[in-house]
Amino acid sequence: MENKSNPKKQKQKGENMVKKIFGEIMQWVIRGVFIVLAIAILIKAGNWAFAEAYDLLGKTPSGNHEVRNVSLVIPKGATTETIAGILEENGLIGSTLFFRMKAKFDGNDGKFQYGDYTLSTAMSEEDIMKILMTEGAKRETKTFTIVEGLTLAKTAESLEKQGICTRKEFFDALDNTNWGYRFLESVPDSSVRNIRYQGYLFPSTYEIYADATAVDVISTMFDQMDKIWTEEYYERAEALGLTVDQVITIASIIEKEVVEPSEQVIVSGIIHNRLEIDMKLQMCSSVLYVLDKHRSRLLYSDLETPSPYNTYIHPGLPIGPIANPGAGAINAALYPDDNDYLYFVLKDDGSSTHEFNSDYNDHVNDKSKYTNTFNY
């Protein structure tokens, strides 16, 4: 008897085959979706983990960040690894490894330009990368000048007049930044004196980038003071038994007392001589600083003005500098003339020079000859 196929069975068999194929396809689709989701999760987790690790290991917490400007050169052909090493050596980043990883993650690897740069330790790694990628060519600059003998208040006023930064921006940056310069280590905190950085903004003419912030401006001036304070100066101050702050205080008095540069070392000798014998300095510049006003001639009542800066009523140095001294005054403070003078009086002949004496009676006689004097 001939076997014949059952149509119903044939149909059911076909449907089962379709279901099996469809089921296998769906399994592969589901697997694919899971794989894509897993990869996405891993990427997101990796980015988060990298960001967390970078924040932990690649940066210094902002509260402990000492701010200073750093000038450096990125050589032509430098790799990201080389650049990261230069940045780490100069204290601009916390880790070369994480800087390189971040450069790759952010798509910046290989885009950094060679050239001369001035970077700040206050900058984030993102800011540094942006500058290294875009500012290899010369940027627009502007200049400003701060003359010798200005107080911080007058310095802020001058910067504002020159369109560099406002007075508020200046003092906000000065007082609220953790400056990391060696010459500032002996500056007492604000509990001792409220004008901490008087005397340390080196007077000169500067060129800065047109978009420089107040922090950049102050850092540039501090940089110049850092260059002035060579290792020789630190050793000389130590040999004299003085802190940097005391040297700057002496220099600031010299700057305000002396017009003729050749007399700076002579007046420095007088200051050192008086300090050595515990004689009050009696410098009129310290009284004028307290009065904060111009006087062509001081009154005896002015000399009694109460202030820790008034060297007529307090022995020794005032509690801090009274102005920003220039290089000549700083050098004179460190290397005073070897003389035995204790007194000086300003001549009234228009020469802006002084008569110097070792004897008090001779000094009194000279005072009687000159009426337009700040010196008593």
XYZ file of C-alpha atoms in Angstrom:
376
model
C 0.000 0.000 0.000
C 1.470 3.453 -1.012
C 2.354 5.923 1.799
C 0.961 9.399 1.312
C 1.986 12.556 3.198
C -0.407 14.049 5.662
C -1.050 17.713 4.628
C -1.749 18.750 8.198
C 1.513 17.319 9.446
C 3.407 18.986 6.634
C 1.911 22.359 7.515
C 2.609 21.936 11.272
C 6.165 20.941 10.502
C 6.653 24.106 8.435
C 5.234 26.313 11.136
C 7.517 24.722 13.730
C 10.504 25.406 11.495
C 9.545 29.089 11.117
C 9.069 29.442 14.864
C 12.426 27.860 15.514
C 14.193 30.187 13.073
C 12.351 33.235 14.428
C 13.173 32.215 18.008
C 16.835 31.897 17.160
C 16.797 35.326 15.475
C 15.109 36.880 18.506
C 17.672 35.306 20.806
C 20.471 36.863 18.748
C 18.688 40.230 18.740
C 18.208 40.098 22.521
C 21.833 39.089 22.984
C 22.906 41.971 20.758
C 20.833 44.456 22.726
C 22.338 43.195 25.982
C 25.851 43.449 24.547
C 25.264 47.047 23.377
C 23.803 47.985 26.761
C 26.688 46.332 28.564
C 29.235 48.186 26.433
C 27.424 51.490 27.022
C 27.369 50.871 30.763
C 31.043 49.965 30.761
C 31.957 53.112 28.792
C 29.912 55.304 31.094
C 31.346 53.615 34.161
C 34.824 53.938 32.688
C 34.367 57.661 32.074
C 33.058 58.127 35.607
C 35.876 56.071 37.085
C 38.451 58.003 35.070
C 36.967 61.335 36.088
C 36.929 60.326 39.739
C 40.486 58.989 39.610
C 41.679 62.062 37.740
C 40.128 64.400 40.268
C 41.694 62.380 43.057
C 45.179 61.809 41.643
C 45.614 64.311 38.835
C 44.864 67.534 40.666
C 45.784 69.284 43.859
C 42.774 70.370 45.961
C 42.168 74.073 45.248
C 42.312 75.003 48.918
C 45.951 73.891 49.075
C 46.920 75.278 45.685
C 49.773 77.782 45.797
C 49.390 80.223 42.918
C 52.327 81.385 40.828
C 53.075 82.016 37.170
C 55.336 79.625 35.297
C 57.089 80.482 32.030
C 58.050 77.466 29.942
C 58.878 76.351 26.431
C 57.145 73.507 24.600
C 59.658 72.321 21.990
C 58.669 71.657 18.405
C 57.600 68.054 17.875
C 56.978 67.412 21.582
C 54.625 64.508 22.262
C 51.812 64.650 24.795
C 53.982 62.535 27.088
C 56.861 65.042 26.838
C 54.529 67.982 27.377
C 52.936 66.320 30.414
C 56.412 65.804 31.883
C 57.259 69.494 31.435
C 53.991 70.523 33.057
C 54.476 68.198 36.025
C 58.078 69.371 36.571
C 56.791 72.930 36.819
C 54.039 72.052 39.293
C 51.209 72.754 36.832
C 49.639 69.279 36.898
C 49.510 66.506 39.454
C 50.166 63.479 37.255
C 51.607 62.976 33.751
C 49.729 59.674 33.402
C 46.326 61.164 34.054
C 47.064 64.236 31.915
C 47.882 61.933 28.991
C 44.777 59.815 29.642
C 42.593 62.906 29.799
C 44.122 64.227 26.589
C 43.131 60.971 24.872
C 39.637 60.852 26.399
C 38.980 64.476 25.409
C 40.374 64.040 21.897
C 43.219 66.525 22.510
C 46.131 64.148 22.064
C 48.459 65.356 19.304
C 46.821 68.804 19.066
C 49.165 70.722 21.382
C 51.299 73.460 19.816
C 54.921 74.278 20.466
C 56.009 77.728 21.661
C 56.645 79.942 24.683
C 53.923 79.942 27.328
C 53.188 81.585 30.642
C 50.837 79.378 32.638
C 49.506 79.670 36.170
C 49.285 76.983 38.825
C 45.748 78.292 39.373
C 44.715 76.938 35.955
C 42.824 73.679 35.578
C 44.143 70.989 33.235
C 41.314 71.855 30.830
C 42.479 75.504 30.745
C 46.083 74.442 30.184
C 45.099 72.119 27.335
C 43.029 74.849 25.707
C 45.946 77.300 25.843
C 48.404 74.723 24.518
C 46.075 73.981 21.593
C 45.191 77.566 20.651
C 47.836 80.014 21.789
C 51.053 78.854 20.227
C 50.973 82.022 18.141
C 51.554 85.396 19.803
C 48.520 86.789 21.624
C 47.506 90.407 21.903
C 49.296 92.153 24.765
C 49.257 95.435 26.672
C 51.720 97.135 28.988
C 51.490 98.857 32.349
C 53.948 100.644 34.624
C 54.143 100.738 38.418
C 56.683 103.234 39.771
C 58.845 102.794 42.861
C 57.522 103.812 46.247
C 53.794 103.241 45.741
C 51.663 101.691 48.454
C 49.329 98.850 47.564
C 46.407 101.275 47.555
C 48.212 103.547 45.085
C 49.255 100.531 43.042
C 45.620 99.435 42.745
C 44.636 102.967 41.805
C 47.331 103.096 39.120
C 46.313 99.734 37.648
C 42.712 100.866 37.446
C 43.672 104.131 35.730
C 45.752 102.189 33.211
C 42.793 99.934 32.432
C 44.490 96.767 33.693
C 42.061 95.738 36.439
C 39.770 97.398 38.953
C 40.773 98.155 42.523
C 38.283 95.552 43.765
C 39.565 92.884 41.394
C 43.121 93.665 42.512
C 42.506 93.328 46.240
C 40.169 90.349 45.836
C 42.906 88.510 43.944
C 45.696 89.653 46.272
C 43.959 88.785 49.530
C 42.119 85.623 48.492
C 44.858 83.728 46.666
C 47.345 81.344 48.252
C 50.564 82.713 46.746
C 53.392 80.202 46.532
C 56.553 82.311 46.441
C 59.580 81.722 48.633
C 60.142 85.428 49.350
C 56.686 85.600 50.955
C 57.400 82.892 53.522
C 58.354 85.376 56.266
C 55.299 87.587 55.716
C 53.139 87.382 58.873
C 49.484 86.443 58.575
C 46.611 88.906 58.675
C 46.304 88.649 62.447
C 49.625 90.502 62.737
C 49.076 93.062 59.993
C 46.093 93.496 57.741
C 48.072 94.761 54.734
C 50.162 91.638 54.270
C 51.778 92.113 50.870
C 52.793 95.741 51.105
C 56.252 96.060 49.576
C 56.255 92.896 47.461
C 54.743 93.985 44.143
C 57.898 94.848 42.283
C 57.710 98.225 40.499
C 58.533 98.034 36.799
C 57.015 98.163 33.323
C 55.275 94.934 32.348
C 53.792 93.354 29.243
C 50.819 91.071 29.844
C 48.189 89.384 27.702
C 45.241 91.625 26.906
C 42.836 89.219 28.623
C 44.980 88.835 31.762
C 43.109 88.599 35.063
C 44.054 90.376 38.289
C 45.666 87.123 39.459
C 47.786 87.108 36.297
C 48.817 90.740 36.861
C 49.872 90.157 40.461
C 51.632 86.906 39.548
C 53.619 88.764 36.884
C 54.790 91.340 39.434
C 55.571 88.642 41.988
C 57.533 86.777 39.298
C 59.811 89.774 38.892
C 60.348 90.035 42.643
C 61.191 86.319 42.607
C 63.902 87.025 40.027
C 65.279 89.893 42.114
C 65.524 87.646 45.187
C 68.415 85.471 44.116
C 69.969 82.818 46.341
C 72.672 85.369 47.144
C 70.035 87.702 48.577
C 68.553 84.981 50.782
C 72.018 84.118 52.100
C 72.870 87.791 52.660
C 69.665 88.406 54.611
C 70.414 85.397 56.793
C 73.969 86.658 57.369
C 72.526 89.986 58.546
C 70.152 88.182 60.888
C 67.144 89.537 58.990
C 64.091 87.963 57.411
C 63.088 88.843 53.874
C 60.187 90.812 55.344
C 62.556 92.886 57.473
C 64.816 93.575 54.490
C 61.835 94.708 52.412
C 60.713 96.918 55.312
C 64.135 98.597 55.438
C 64.156 98.928 51.646
C 60.728 100.551 51.671
C 61.937 103.214 54.115
C 65.005 103.860 51.965
C 62.780 104.154 48.898
C 60.609 106.806 50.560
C 63.436 108.736 52.261
C 65.897 108.977 49.366
C 65.573 110.559 45.938
C 69.234 110.522 44.861
C 70.137 106.868 44.103
C 73.740 107.245 45.281
C 72.469 108.072 48.783
C 70.450 104.876 49.204
C 73.348 102.864 50.634
C 74.276 105.744 52.967
C 70.785 105.977 54.442
C 70.725 102.183 54.659
C 73.907 102.429 56.736
C 72.189 104.895 59.077
C 69.192 102.581 59.521
C 71.428 99.598 60.271
C 73.549 101.720 62.633
C 70.495 102.828 64.602
C 69.095 99.303 64.784
C 72.423 98.023 66.052
C 72.458 100.427 69.016
C 68.697 100.165 69.692
C 68.141 103.785 68.697
C 64.693 104.728 67.378
C 64.761 105.078 63.614
C 62.684 108.284 63.659
C 61.983 108.161 59.933
C 59.492 110.746 58.746
C 58.418 108.484 55.894
C 56.865 106.131 58.444
C 54.810 109.009 59.889
C 53.690 110.130 56.445
C 52.594 106.554 55.762
C 50.463 106.587 58.914
C 48.976 109.996 58.062
C 48.286 108.822 54.493
C 48.445 112.387 53.191
C 51.001 114.664 51.617
C 52.787 117.107 53.905
C 55.511 119.498 52.791
C 56.611 119.654 56.422
C 55.720 117.485 59.387
C 54.459 118.986 62.631
C 55.721 117.815 65.994
C 52.186 116.667 66.792
C 52.332 114.405 63.719
C 55.323 112.620 65.185
C 53.155 111.447 68.091
C 50.534 109.793 65.874
C 49.828 106.352 67.411
C 50.618 103.493 65.034
C 52.899 100.433 65.001
C 54.348 101.954 61.809
C 55.423 105.178 63.560
C 59.167 104.864 64.132
C 59.217 108.010 66.275
C 57.320 106.347 69.090
C 58.219 102.667 68.553
C 61.775 101.285 68.587
C 63.074 99.052 65.846
C 61.457 98.504 62.475
C 57.787 99.201 61.805
C 55.578 96.098 61.628
C 55.900 95.960 57.850
C 56.956 97.735 54.659
C 55.498 101.176 53.956
C 55.780 101.029 50.146
C 56.942 98.904 47.228
C 60.727 99.394 46.918
C 62.715 99.125 43.714
C 65.819 97.046 43.012
C 68.228 99.783 44.159
C 66.587 100.158 47.563
C 66.445 96.394 48.108
C 70.121 96.029 47.233
C 70.981 98.966 49.523
C 69.052 97.374 52.403
C 71.129 94.228 52.013
C 74.459 95.959 51.401
C 74.524 99.176 53.478
C 77.398 101.635 53.335
C 79.917 101.051 56.105
C 79.666 104.447 57.805
C 79.212 105.806 61.310
C 76.404 108.224 60.465
C 73.317 108.373 62.665
C 71.601 111.502 61.321
C 70.636 113.077 58.026
C 68.716 116.159 57.007
C 67.315 117.166 53.642
C 68.895 120.165 52.009
C 66.573 122.909 50.793
C 68.621 123.772 47.715
C 66.461 121.750 45.360
C 69.088 119.017 44.944
C 67.055 116.402 46.858
C 70.253 115.407 48.648
C 71.084 115.251 52.354
C 73.625 116.313 54.914
C 74.898 113.367 56.971
C 76.270 113.464 60.505
C 77.572 111.224 63.240
C 77.257 113.867 65.954
C 73.882 115.096 67.189
C 75.010 118.700 67.726
C 76.315 118.881 64.166
C 72.991 117.510 63.022
C 71.120 120.227 64.957
C 73.313 122.884 63.363
C 72.601 121.494 59.905
C 68.870 121.434 60.641
C 68.983 125.112 61.443
C 70.356 125.753 57.961
C 67.603 123.859 56.174
C 63.966 124.686 56.789
C 62.183 122.566 54.194
C 62.902 119.226 55.763
C 61.153 116.027 56.692
C 63.972 114.950 59.008
C 64.078 115.822 62.690
